[in-house]
Amino acid sequence: MTEPTSPLAPTSASRADQKPAPAGVKTAPPCTLVIFGAGGDLTKRLLTPSLYSLSDQGLLDDGFKVIGVDRVQQDDAAWRKALGDTLQSFTKDRTAEFYTPRIDEKAWGWLSDRLSYLSGDFSQSDTFEKIKAAVGDGPVIFYLAVAARFFATIVEGLGSAGLLKQTDKAFRRVVIEKPFGSDLPSAQALNANILKQADESQIFRIDHFLGKETVQSILAMRFANGMFEPTWRREYIDSIQITAAETVGVEGRGAFYEPTGALRDMVPNHLFSLMSMVAMDPPPSFDAEDVRTEKARLAKAIRPIPPENAVRGRYAAGETAGQPANGYRQEPGVVADSRTETYVALKLEIDNWRWAGVPFYLRTGKRMAGRGTEIAVHYRPAPYQMFRDTPVETLTPNIVRLLLDPEHGVKTQFLAKRPGPEMKLGAVASTMMYQDFFDERPSVGYETLLYDCMIGDATLFQRADAIEASWAAVQPVLDAWAQGGEPEAYPAGSQGPAGADTLLARDGRAWLKVGEDEEKPEGMAEDRPPSIKNLVLGSDRT
Ligand code: BG6
């Protein structure tokens, strides 16, 4: 429950009062950001905090402005106030994605002065004429923060009004939210429609997981260190688990979620993005096209998933954080005989030289026992022969766990000798948490993506071919599920459906537990943390 907050006072500030951009980081070039869906949740909860953050870091140019477009009739002042109030409410809500103890009035005032509102229907040509008059001939980013059914209509409206014609001095870019299509044919049709109006280089298909700092650092971890990459392949790796577990339910989004479900909502976009970061081959450079080409190559190497390698679940009534929680079918906007899944687990195979034979197990679900997004790389066990005449019965495999959200770090699990006369082993872990080494600022993941779009860097955005390849991989499962059948029930607050455990047990493997730390090694003192204390060798903390 959030406490009432005092509204942000309207102030006027110029860039001269602003913090300078961090050393070595360029202020984004001047542009107008036109947000379709200005009254929506995404704009309030994610885009505004990100723009505020960019303003607070001095990364926006004095020539930056925002035009919000939506159907509701309201004036600039009312829109600014609504956004300011939501932003302010985050200072009292520690569970908010953008929790921050205080909002800097100057940074907000600078941004708020640049917000204006235009009411209009996305399907009417006069809306686009009004936008044309408002943006003039300068550089513009059109952000489609709207339901997917409006994507093609808006891009067509922009194209017909001549708003997508670029000049040397003025770029015209379109940011498109997910879900990009609802299956392979619809994604192909959407791509074909929008590419009639604009060039691929103007289209920025967003996946906010790629804006998360920890997700971007996967590439740095893999490619800036000599110790991971040489072993990052089928010769050494047994399997990879990718998990995005949530404790929340559908939270009033029933109308969106009913026709979507966990597979479409999370897999071909977010989970496949994580998979591409962890599994793609090293690109020759960090150039956007080099990186996107490697990601697309990876997506094209995913073998279409046979339906027997997919498990769907739906949460039933249970308990979350000690409180009773409804089942999905009792949620507002959900029909009582809904067949929509709120959980999915998949086994994937990547048919290339690096990964052939290494299963990738992916799972995501709402109302699970814990919240956590992570990638766990399980190594093959070491040869046992040397331990034959010791009390050691098995060698448990090493696991490198990339903790992406809400914990940010890397945890390496391995075996060590227990002190004592005999050769006995204990499972230990060494953990690097980003906060111990670097200053972290509140971020919702959209900051980087908005900034990158302004500077024209498409590295973290999805290219048409990669999106289509991702849908192609899940299409057999969508087809099979459309034929009938039901998701398997799991109690709210649990590990998910039993079928997901069977999926791995079939291969002699098991999921890491959600919401629980790994077990302490047998015999370890209760008060001893199951991790080796970090030695802080260097840090940029001041
Ligand atoms: C969104 C999905 O794209 O990602 C939501 O539509 C999901 O259903 C959310 O809850 C998860 O994102 P995050 O950043 O909170 O892990």
Coordinates of C-alpha atoms and ligand atoms in Angstrom, one line a residue:
M1 CA 0.0 0.0 0.0
T2 CA 1.5 3.3 -0.9
E3 CA 1.3 6.3 1.4
P4 CA -0.1 9.6 0.1
T5 CA 2.5 11.9 -1.2
S6 CA 2.8 15.7 -1.7
P7 CA 2.6 16.6 -5.4
L8 CA 5.7 17.8 -7.2
A9 CA 5.6 21.5 -7.5
P10 CA 5.8 22.8 -11.1
T11 CA 9.2 24.5 -11.5
S12 CA 11.2 25.8 -14.4
A13 CA 14.8 24.9 -14.9
S14 CA 17.2 25.2 -17.7
R15 CA 20.0 22.8 -18.6
A16 CA 22.5 25.2 -17.0
D17 CA 21.0 24.2 -13.6
Q18 CA 21.3 20.5 -14.5
K19 CA 24.0 18.0 -13.5
P20 CA 26.5 17.6 -16.4
A21 CA 26.5 14.3 -18.3
P22 CA 28.8 11.8 -16.7
A23 CA 32.4 12.1 -18.0
G24 CA 32.8 10.5 -21.4
V25 CA 29.1 10.1 -22.0
K26 CA 27.5 12.3 -24.7
T27 CA 24.2 14.2 -24.2
A28 CA 21.7 12.7 -26.6
P29 CA 21.0 14.8 -29.7
P30 CA 18.0 17.1 -29.6
C31 CA 14.7 15.4 -30.7
T32 CA 11.0 15.2 -30.1
L33 CA 9.7 12.1 -28.5
V34 CA 6.1 11.4 -29.5
I35 CA 4.4 8.9 -27.1
F36 CA 1.3 7.1 -28.4
G37 CA -0.5 5.8 -25.3
A38 CA 0.4 8.9 -23.2
G39 CA -2.3 8.0 -20.6
G40 CA -1.3 4.4 -20.3
D41 CA 0.4 2.5 -17.5
L42 CA 3.7 2.0 -19.4
T43 CA 4.1 5.8 -19.9
K44 CA 3.4 6.5 -16.2
R45 CA 5.3 3.6 -14.6
L46 CA 8.2 3.1 -16.9
L47 CA 8.8 5.8 -19.6
T48 CA 8.4 8.8 -17.3
P49 CA 10.8 7.5 -14.6
S50 CA 13.3 6.7 -17.4
L51 CA 13.1 10.2 -18.9
Y52 CA 13.4 11.7 -15.4
S53 CA 16.4 9.5 -14.8
L54 CA 18.0 10.7 -18.1
S55 CA 17.2 14.3 -17.2
D56 CA 18.7 13.8 -13.7
Q57 CA 21.9 12.4 -15.3
G58 CA 22.2 15.4 -17.6
L59 CA 21.8 13.2 -20.7
L60 CA 19.0 15.1 -22.5
D61 CA 19.6 18.1 -24.7
D62 CA 17.8 21.5 -24.2
G63 CA 16.2 20.9 -27.5
F64 CA 14.5 17.7 -26.2
K65 CA 10.7 17.7 -25.9
V66 CA 7.9 15.1 -25.4
I67 CA 4.5 15.1 -27.0
G68 CA 2.0 12.7 -25.4
V69 CA -0.8 11.5 -27.7
D70 CA -3.9 9.7 -26.4
R71 CA -7.7 9.6 -26.8
V72 CA -8.6 11.3 -23.5
Q73 CA -9.2 15.0 -23.6
Q74 CA -6.9 16.8 -21.2
D75 CA -4.5 19.7 -21.3
D76 CA -0.7 19.9 -20.8
A77 CA -1.0 20.8 -17.1
A78 CA -3.2 17.8 -16.3
W79 CA -0.9 15.3 -18.1
R80 CA 2.2 16.7 -16.4
K81 CA 0.5 16.5 -13.0
A82 CA -0.6 12.9 -13.6
L83 CA 2.9 11.9 -14.5
G84 CA 4.5 13.9 -11.7
D85 CA 2.1 12.4 -9.1
T86 CA 3.0 8.9 -10.2
L87 CA 6.7 9.6 -10.1
Q88 CA 6.4 11.1 -6.6
S89 CA 4.4 8.1 -5.4
F90 CA 7.5 5.9 -6.1
T91 CA 9.4 7.6 -3.3
K92 CA 7.0 5.9 -0.9
D93 CA 6.8 2.5 -2.5
R94 CA 9.8 0.3 -2.0
T95 CA 8.3 -2.4 -4.1
A96 CA 8.0 -0.1 -7.2
E97 CA 10.2 -0.9 -10.1
F98 CA 11.5 2.7 -9.8
Y99 CA 11.9 3.1 -6.1
T100 CA 14.0 6.2 -5.2
P101 CA 14.0 7.9 -1.9
R102 CA 13.6 11.4 -3.5
I103 CA 12.8 13.1 -6.8
D104 CA 15.1 15.9 -7.7
E105 CA 12.8 18.9 -8.3
K106 CA 15.1 20.5 -10.8
A107 CA 15.5 17.4 -12.9
W108 CA 11.7 16.9 -12.9
G109 CA 11.0 20.6 -13.5
W110 CA 13.3 20.6 -16.5
L111 CA 11.5 17.6 -18.0
S112 CA 8.0 18.6 -17.0
D113 CA 8.5 22.0 -18.9
R114 CA 9.1 20.0 -22.0
L115 CA 5.9 17.8 -21.8
S116 CA 2.9 18.7 -23.9
Y117 CA -0.2 16.7 -24.7
L118 CA -2.2 16.2 -27.8
S119 CA -5.5 14.4 -27.8
G120 CA -6.4 12.3 -30.8
D121 CA -7.7 9.0 -32.2
F122 CA -4.9 6.8 -33.5
S123 CA -7.0 5.7 -36.4
Q124 CA -7.8 9.2 -37.7
S125 CA -5.7 11.0 -40.2
D126 CA -6.2 14.4 -38.6
T127 CA -4.4 13.1 -35.5
F128 CA -1.3 12.6 -37.6
E129 CA -1.7 16.0 -39.3
K130 CA -1.8 17.6 -35.8
I131 CA 1.4 15.7 -34.9
K132 CA 3.0 16.8 -38.1
A133 CA 2.3 20.5 -37.3
A134 CA 3.6 20.0 -33.7
V135 CA 6.9 18.3 -34.6
G136 CA 7.8 20.4 -37.7
D137 CA 10.8 19.0 -39.7
G138 CA 13.1 18.1 -36.8
P139 CA 14.2 14.7 -35.6
V140 CA 11.5 12.6 -34.0
I141 CA 11.1 9.3 -32.2
F142 CA 7.6 7.8 -32.3
Y143 CA 7.1 5.6 -29.3
L144 CA 4.2 3.1 -29.6
A145 CA 3.3 2.5 -25.9
V146 CA -0.1 1.1 -27.0
A147 CA -1.9 -2.3 -27.3
A148 CA -0.4 -4.4 -30.1
R149 CA -3.5 -4.1 -32.2
F150 CA -2.7 -0.4 -32.9
F151 CA 0.9 -1.0 -34.0
A152 CA 0.2 -1.4 -37.8
T153 CA -2.5 1.3 -37.8
I154 CA -0.2 3.9 -36.2
V155 CA 2.8 3.1 -38.4
E156 CA 0.5 3.4 -41.4
G157 CA -0.9 6.7 -40.2
L158 CA 2.7 8.0 -39.7
G159 CA 3.7 6.8 -43.1
S160 CA 0.7 8.3 -44.9
A161 CA 1.2 11.6 -43.3
G162 CA 4.8 11.7 -44.5
L163 CA 6.1 11.6 -40.9
L164 CA 8.6 8.8 -41.5
K165 CA 10.6 10.5 -44.2
Q166 CA 14.1 11.2 -42.9
T167 CA 16.5 13.9 -44.0
D168 CA 20.2 14.3 -43.4
K169 CA 19.3 16.6 -40.5
A170 CA 16.3 14.8 -39.1
F171 CA 16.0 11.2 -38.2
R172 CA 12.6 9.5 -37.9
R173 CA 12.5 6.4 -35.7
V174 CA 9.7 4.2 -34.4
V175 CA 9.9 2.3 -31.2
I176 CA 7.5 -0.7 -31.0
E177 CA 6.6 -2.4 -27.8
K178 CA 6.0 -6.1 -27.4
P179 CA 4.2 -8.4 -28.0
F180 CA 5.4 -8.1 -31.6
G181 CA 2.8 -10.4 -33.2
S182 CA 1.1 -13.3 -31.5
D183 CA 2.5 -16.1 -33.7
L184 CA 4.8 -16.5 -36.7
P185 CA 2.3 -15.5 -39.4
S186 CA 1.1 -12.4 -37.5
A187 CA 4.7 -11.3 -36.8
Q188 CA 5.6 -11.7 -40.4
A189 CA 2.5 -9.7 -41.5
L190 CA 3.3 -7.0 -39.0
N191 CA 6.9 -6.8 -40.2
A192 CA 5.7 -6.6 -43.8
N193 CA 3.2 -3.8 -43.0
I194 CA 5.6 -1.6 -41.1
L195 CA 8.4 -2.2 -43.6
K196 CA 6.2 -0.7 -46.3
Q197 CA 6.2 2.6 -44.4
A198 CA 9.8 2.7 -43.1
D199 CA 13.2 1.1 -43.5
E200 CA 14.3 -1.6 -41.0
S201 CA 17.0 0.8 -39.7
Q202 CA 14.2 3.1 -38.5
I203 CA 12.4 0.4 -36.5
F204 CA 13.4 -0.2 -32.9
R205 CA 11.6 -3.2 -31.6
I206 CA 12.0 -3.0 -27.8
D207 CA 12.5 -5.8 -25.3
H208 CA 13.0 -4.1 -21.9
F209 CA 15.0 -7.1 -20.5
L210 CA 17.8 -6.0 -22.8
G211 CA 17.9 -2.7 -21.1
K212 CA 18.6 -4.2 -17.7
E213 CA 22.2 -3.5 -16.7
T214 CA 22.8 -7.1 -15.6
V215 CA 21.6 -8.5 -18.9
Q216 CA 24.0 -6.2 -20.9
S217 CA 26.8 -7.2 -18.6
I218 CA 26.5 -10.9 -19.7
L219 CA 28.4 -10.0 -22.9
A220 CA 31.1 -8.3 -20.9
M221 CA 31.4 -11.2 -18.5
R222 CA 31.7 -13.7 -21.3
F223 CA 33.9 -11.8 -23.7
A224 CA 36.1 -9.7 -21.4
N225 CA 37.4 -12.6 -19.3
G226 CA 39.6 -15.4 -20.4
M227 CA 38.1 -18.0 -18.0
F228 CA 34.5 -18.3 -19.1
E229 CA 34.4 -18.3 -22.9
P230 CA 36.8 -21.2 -23.6
T231 CA 34.5 -23.5 -21.5
W232 CA 31.2 -22.0 -22.7
R233 CA 30.4 -24.9 -25.1
R234 CA 29.0 -28.4 -25.4
E235 CA 32.3 -30.0 -24.5
Y236 CA 32.1 -28.6 -20.9
I237 CA 28.5 -27.6 -20.3
D238 CA 25.8 -30.0 -19.4
S239 CA 22.8 -27.8 -19.6
I240 CA 21.5 -24.3 -19.1
Q241 CA 18.5 -23.2 -17.0
I242 CA 16.9 -19.8 -17.7
T243 CA 14.2 -18.7 -15.2
A244 CA 12.0 -15.7 -14.9
A245 CA 9.9 -16.3 -11.8
E246 CA 7.4 -13.8 -10.5
T247 CA 5.5 -13.7 -7.2
V248 CA 2.8 -11.3 -8.6
G249 CA -0.3 -12.6 -10.4
V250 CA -1.8 -10.9 -13.5
E251 CA -2.5 -7.7 -11.4
G252 CA -5.6 -6.4 -13.2
R253 CA -4.1 -7.1 -16.6
G254 CA -6.6 -10.0 -17.2
A255 CA -7.9 -8.4 -20.4
F256 CA -4.4 -8.3 -21.9
Y257 CA -3.2 -11.6 -20.4
E258 CA -6.2 -13.8 -21.4
P259 CA -5.5 -13.9 -25.1
T260 CA -1.7 -13.7 -24.5
G261 CA -0.6 -16.2 -21.8
A262 CA 2.9 -16.8 -20.4
L263 CA 4.4 -18.3 -23.5
R264 CA 3.6 -15.3 -25.8
D265 CA 4.2 -12.7 -23.0
M266 CA 7.6 -13.9 -22.0
V267 CA 9.3 -16.5 -24.2
P268 CA 9.9 -15.5 -27.8
N269 CA 10.9 -12.0 -26.5
H270 CA 12.4 -11.8 -22.9
L271 CA 13.6 -15.4 -22.4
F272 CA 15.0 -15.8 -25.9
S273 CA 16.8 -12.4 -25.4
L274 CA 18.4 -13.8 -22.3
M275 CA 19.3 -17.0 -24.2
S276 CA 20.8 -15.1 -27.1
M277 CA 23.0 -13.1 -24.7
V278 CA 24.3 -16.3 -23.0
A279 CA 24.5 -18.5 -26.1
M280 CA 25.4 -16.4 -29.1
D281 CA 28.8 -16.6 -30.7
P282 CA 31.2 -13.7 -30.1
P283 CA 30.5 -11.0 -32.7
P284 CA 33.5 -9.4 -34.4
S285 CA 32.6 -6.0 -32.7
F286 CA 30.0 -4.4 -30.5
D287 CA 28.6 -2.7 -33.7
A288 CA 24.8 -3.0 -33.7
E289 CA 24.7 -5.1 -36.9
D290 CA 27.5 -7.4 -35.8
V291 CA 25.7 -8.1 -32.5
R292 CA 22.3 -8.5 -34.1
T293 CA 23.6 -10.8 -36.8
E294 CA 25.0 -13.1 -34.1
K295 CA 21.7 -13.0 -32.2
A296 CA 19.7 -13.8 -35.3
R297 CA 22.1 -16.7 -36.2
L298 CA 21.4 -18.1 -32.7
A299 CA 17.6 -17.7 -33.0
K300 CA 17.7 -19.4 -36.4
A301 CA 19.6 -22.4 -34.9
I302 CA 16.9 -23.1 -32.3
R303 CA 15.1 -26.4 -33.3
P304 CA 11.3 -25.9 -33.5
I305 CA 10.2 -27.0 -30.1
P306 CA 8.2 -30.3 -30.1
P307 CA 5.1 -30.0 -28.0
E308 CA 6.2 -32.9 -25.7
N309 CA 9.1 -30.6 -24.6
A310 CA 6.6 -27.9 -23.4
V311 CA 4.6 -27.8 -20.1
R312 CA 2.0 -25.2 -19.3
G313 CA 0.6 -24.4 -15.9
R314 CA -2.0 -22.1 -14.4
Y315 CA -2.0 -20.9 -10.8
A316 CA -4.7 -22.0 -8.5
A317 CA -5.6 -20.4 -5.2
G318 CA -2.7 -20.6 -2.7
E319 CA -0.6 -18.3 -0.6
T320 CA 1.9 -15.5 -1.5
A321 CA 4.1 -14.0 1.2
G322 CA 1.9 -15.5 3.9
Q323 CA -1.3 -14.0 2.4
P324 CA -4.0 -16.0 0.7
A325 CA -3.9 -15.5 -3.1
N326 CA -6.7 -16.1 -5.7
G327 CA -6.4 -18.5 -8.5
Y328 CA -5.9 -17.2 -12.0
R329 CA -9.5 -18.0 -13.0
Q330 CA -10.8 -15.8 -10.1
E331 CA -8.8 -12.8 -11.3
P332 CA -10.7 -9.8 -12.7
G333 CA -11.0 -9.9 -16.5
V334 CA -10.4 -13.6 -16.6
V335 CA -13.2 -16.1 -17.6
A336 CA -14.0 -18.9 -15.2
D337 CA -13.2 -21.6 -17.8
S338 CA -10.0 -19.8 -19.1
R339 CA -7.4 -22.1 -20.7
T340 CA -4.7 -19.5 -20.6
E341 CA -1.4 -20.5 -19.1
T342 CA 0.4 -18.5 -16.4
Y343 CA 3.4 -20.7 -16.4
V344 CA 5.5 -22.4 -19.1
A345 CA 8.5 -24.6 -19.0
L346 CA 10.4 -25.6 -22.2
K347 CA 13.3 -27.8 -23.3
L348 CA 15.1 -26.3 -26.2
E349 CA 17.9 -27.6 -28.5
I350 CA 20.2 -25.4 -30.4
D351 CA 21.5 -27.0 -33.5
N352 CA 24.9 -25.5 -33.9
W353 CA 28.5 -26.6 -33.3
R354 CA 28.7 -24.8 -30.0
W355 CA 25.5 -26.1 -28.4
A356 CA 24.3 -29.3 -30.1
G357 CA 23.2 -31.8 -27.4
V358 CA 23.1 -29.2 -24.6
P359 CA 19.5 -28.8 -23.4
F360 CA 18.4 -25.3 -22.6
Y361 CA 15.6 -25.4 -20.0
L362 CA 13.4 -22.3 -19.9
R363 CA 10.7 -21.5 -17.4
T364 CA 8.6 -18.5 -16.4
G365 CA 5.6 -18.2 -14.2
K366 CA 3.4 -15.9 -12.2
R367 CA 2.6 -16.5 -8.5
M368 CA 5.6 -18.6 -7.9
A369 CA 7.4 -19.2 -4.6
G370 CA 9.9 -16.4 -5.2
R371 CA 10.9 -13.7 -7.6
G372 CA 14.0 -14.1 -9.6
T373 CA 15.4 -13.9 -13.1
E374 CA 18.5 -15.8 -13.6
I375 CA 20.6 -18.0 -15.9
A376 CA 22.2 -21.0 -14.4
V377 CA 25.0 -22.6 -16.4
H378 CA 25.5 -26.2 -15.3
Y379 CA 28.9 -27.7 -16.1
R380 CA 29.6 -31.4 -16.7
P381 CA 30.8 -33.1 -13.6
A382 CA 34.5 -33.8 -13.3
P383 CA 35.8 -37.4 -13.8
Y384 CA 35.3 -39.4 -10.7
Q385 CA 38.1 -41.9 -10.9
M386 CA 40.5 -40.2 -8.5
F387 CA 37.9 -40.2 -5.8
R388 CA 37.1 -43.9 -6.0
D389 CA 38.9 -44.8 -2.8
T390 CA 37.6 -41.8 -0.8
P391 CA 34.4 -41.2 1.1
V392 CA 33.2 -39.0 -1.8
E393 CA 30.3 -40.8 -3.6
T394 CA 29.5 -38.3 -6.3
L395 CA 30.9 -35.1 -7.7
T396 CA 28.2 -32.5 -8.0
P397 CA 28.5 -30.2 -11.1
N398 CA 29.8 -26.7 -11.0
I399 CA 27.1 -24.0 -11.6
V400 CA 27.7 -20.5 -12.7
R401 CA 24.5 -18.5 -11.8
L402 CA 24.0 -15.1 -13.5
L403 CA 21.6 -13.3 -11.1
L404 CA 19.8 -10.7 -13.2
D405 CA 16.9 -9.5 -11.1
P406 CA 16.1 -8.5 -8.3
E407 CA 19.6 -9.6 -7.2
H408 CA 22.4 -8.4 -9.4
G409 CA 25.4 -10.6 -9.4
V410 CA 27.2 -13.8 -10.3
K411 CA 27.4 -16.8 -8.1
T412 CA 29.8 -19.7 -8.8
Q413 CA 29.1 -23.0 -7.1
F414 CA 31.9 -25.5 -6.8
L415 CA 33.3 -28.2 -4.6
A416 CA 36.0 -27.7 -1.9
K417 CA 37.7 -30.1 0.5
R418 CA 36.3 -30.1 4.0
P419 CA 39.0 -29.5 6.6
G420 CA 40.0 -32.8 8.3
P421 CA 42.0 -35.9 7.7
E422 CA 39.7 -37.4 5.1
M423 CA 39.0 -36.4 1.5
K424 CA 35.5 -35.2 2.0
L425 CA 33.9 -32.5 -0.1
G426 CA 31.5 -29.6 0.6
A427 CA 29.5 -27.5 -2.0
V428 CA 30.6 -23.9 -1.7
A429 CA 29.8 -20.7 -3.5
S430 CA 31.6 -17.6 -4.4
T431 CA 29.4 -14.6 -5.0
M432 CA 30.0 -11.3 -6.7
M433 CA 27.3 -8.7 -6.2
Y434 CA 27.4 -5.6 -8.3
Q435 CA 26.4 -3.4 -5.4
D436 CA 29.7 -4.4 -3.6
F437 CA 31.8 -3.0 -6.5
F438 CA 29.8 -0.4 -8.3
D439 CA 27.4 2.3 -7.6
E440 CA 23.9 1.4 -8.8
R441 CA 21.2 3.9 -9.5
P442 CA 17.5 3.1 -9.7
S443 CA 16.6 2.1 -13.2
V444 CA 13.7 0.4 -14.9
G445 CA 15.6 -0.7 -17.9
Y446 CA 14.1 1.8 -20.4
E447 CA 16.7 4.5 -19.7
T448 CA 19.4 2.8 -21.8
L449 CA 17.0 1.8 -24.5
L450 CA 15.5 5.4 -24.8
Y451 CA 19.0 6.9 -24.8
D452 CA 20.3 4.3 -27.4
C453 CA 17.3 5.1 -29.7
M454 CA 18.1 8.8 -29.5
I455 CA 21.7 8.2 -30.4
G456 CA 20.7 5.7 -33.1
D457 CA 22.3 2.6 -31.6
A458 CA 20.1 -0.4 -32.4
T459 CA 22.3 -3.0 -30.7
L460 CA 19.8 -3.8 -27.9
F461 CA 16.7 -3.8 -30.2
Q462 CA 15.2 -6.8 -32.0
R463 CA 15.7 -7.2 -35.8
A464 CA 12.9 -8.5 -37.9
D465 CA 14.7 -11.8 -38.8
A466 CA 15.5 -12.6 -35.1
I467 CA 11.9 -12.0 -34.1
E468 CA 10.5 -14.2 -36.8
A469 CA 13.0 -16.9 -36.0
S470 CA 11.9 -16.8 -32.4
W471 CA 8.2 -17.2 -33.3
A472 CA 9.1 -20.0 -35.6
A473 CA 10.8 -21.9 -32.7
V474 CA 7.7 -21.8 -30.5
Q475 CA 5.1 -22.2 -33.3
P476 CA 4.7 -26.0 -32.9
V477 CA 3.8 -25.5 -29.2
L478 CA 1.3 -22.7 -30.0
D479 CA -0.3 -25.0 -32.6
A480 CA -0.5 -27.9 -30.3
W481 CA -2.0 -25.9 -27.4
A482 CA -4.5 -24.3 -29.7
Q483 CA -5.9 -27.8 -30.4
G484 CA -7.1 -28.2 -26.8
G485 CA -5.9 -29.4 -23.5
E486 CA -5.6 -27.5 -20.2
P487 CA -2.7 -26.0 -18.3
E488 CA -1.8 -28.0 -15.2
A489 CA -2.8 -26.4 -11.9
Y490 CA -0.1 -25.3 -9.4
P491 CA -0.9 -23.6 -6.1
A492 CA 0.0 -19.9 -5.9
G493 CA 3.3 -19.5 -4.1
S494 CA 4.7 -22.8 -5.3
Q495 CA 7.5 -24.1 -7.6
G496 CA 5.1 -24.4 -10.5
P497 CA 3.4 -27.5 -12.0
A498 CA 4.7 -31.0 -11.3
G499 CA 4.9 -31.6 -15.1
A500 CA 7.8 -29.1 -15.2
D501 CA 9.8 -31.3 -12.8
T502 CA 9.0 -34.4 -14.9
L503 CA 10.3 -32.6 -18.0
L504 CA 13.8 -32.4 -16.4
A505 CA 13.5 -35.7 -14.4
R506 CA 13.1 -37.4 -17.8
D507 CA 16.7 -36.3 -18.6
G508 CA 18.0 -37.1 -15.1
R509 CA 18.1 -33.4 -14.1
A510 CA 16.2 -31.1 -11.7
W511 CA 15.4 -27.4 -11.6
L512 CA 17.1 -25.1 -9.1
K513 CA 14.6 -24.1 -6.5
V514 CA 12.9 -20.7 -7.0
G515 CA 12.9 -18.5 -3.9
E516 CA 15.3 -20.6 -1.9
D517 CA 19.0 -20.3 -1.7
E518 CA 21.0 -23.5 -2.4
E519 CA 21.2 -26.0 0.4
K520 CA 24.0 -25.6 2.9
P521 CA 26.6 -28.3 2.5
E522 CA 26.1 -31.2 4.9
G523 CA 27.8 -30.5 8.2
M524 CA 28.2 -26.8 7.6
A525 CA 27.6 -24.7 10.8
E526 CA 24.2 -23.0 10.7
D527 CA 25.7 -19.5 11.4
R528 CA 28.2 -19.9 8.5
P529 CA 27.0 -18.3 5.3
P530 CA 27.2 -20.7 2.4
S531 CA 29.5 -18.4 0.4
I532 CA 33.1 -17.4 0.5
K533 CA 33.5 -13.8 1.7
N534 CA 34.3 -11.6 -1.2
L535 CA 37.6 -9.8 -1.2
V536 CA 36.9 -6.3 -2.5
L537 CA 39.9 -5.9 -4.7
G538 CA 38.9 -2.7 -6.4
S539 CA 35.8 -0.6 -6.6
D540 CA 34.6 2.6 -8.1
R541 CA 32.8 3.5 -4.9
T542 CA 33.7 6.9 -3.5
Ligands
BG6_1 C1 6.5 -7.8 -19.2 C2 5.3 -8.8 -19.1 O1 6.9 -7.6 -20.5 O2 7.5 -8.2 -18.4 C3 4.8 -8.9 -17.7 O3 4.3 -8.3 -20.0 C4 6.0 -9.3 -16.8 O4 3.8 -9.9 -17.6 C5 7.2 -8.3 -17.0 O5 5.5 -9.2 -15.5 C6 8.4 -8.7 -16.2 O6 9.3 -7.7 -16.3 P1 10.3 -7.4 -15.1 O7 11.2 -6.3 -15.6 O8 9.4 -6.9 -14.0 O9 11.0 -8.7 -14.7

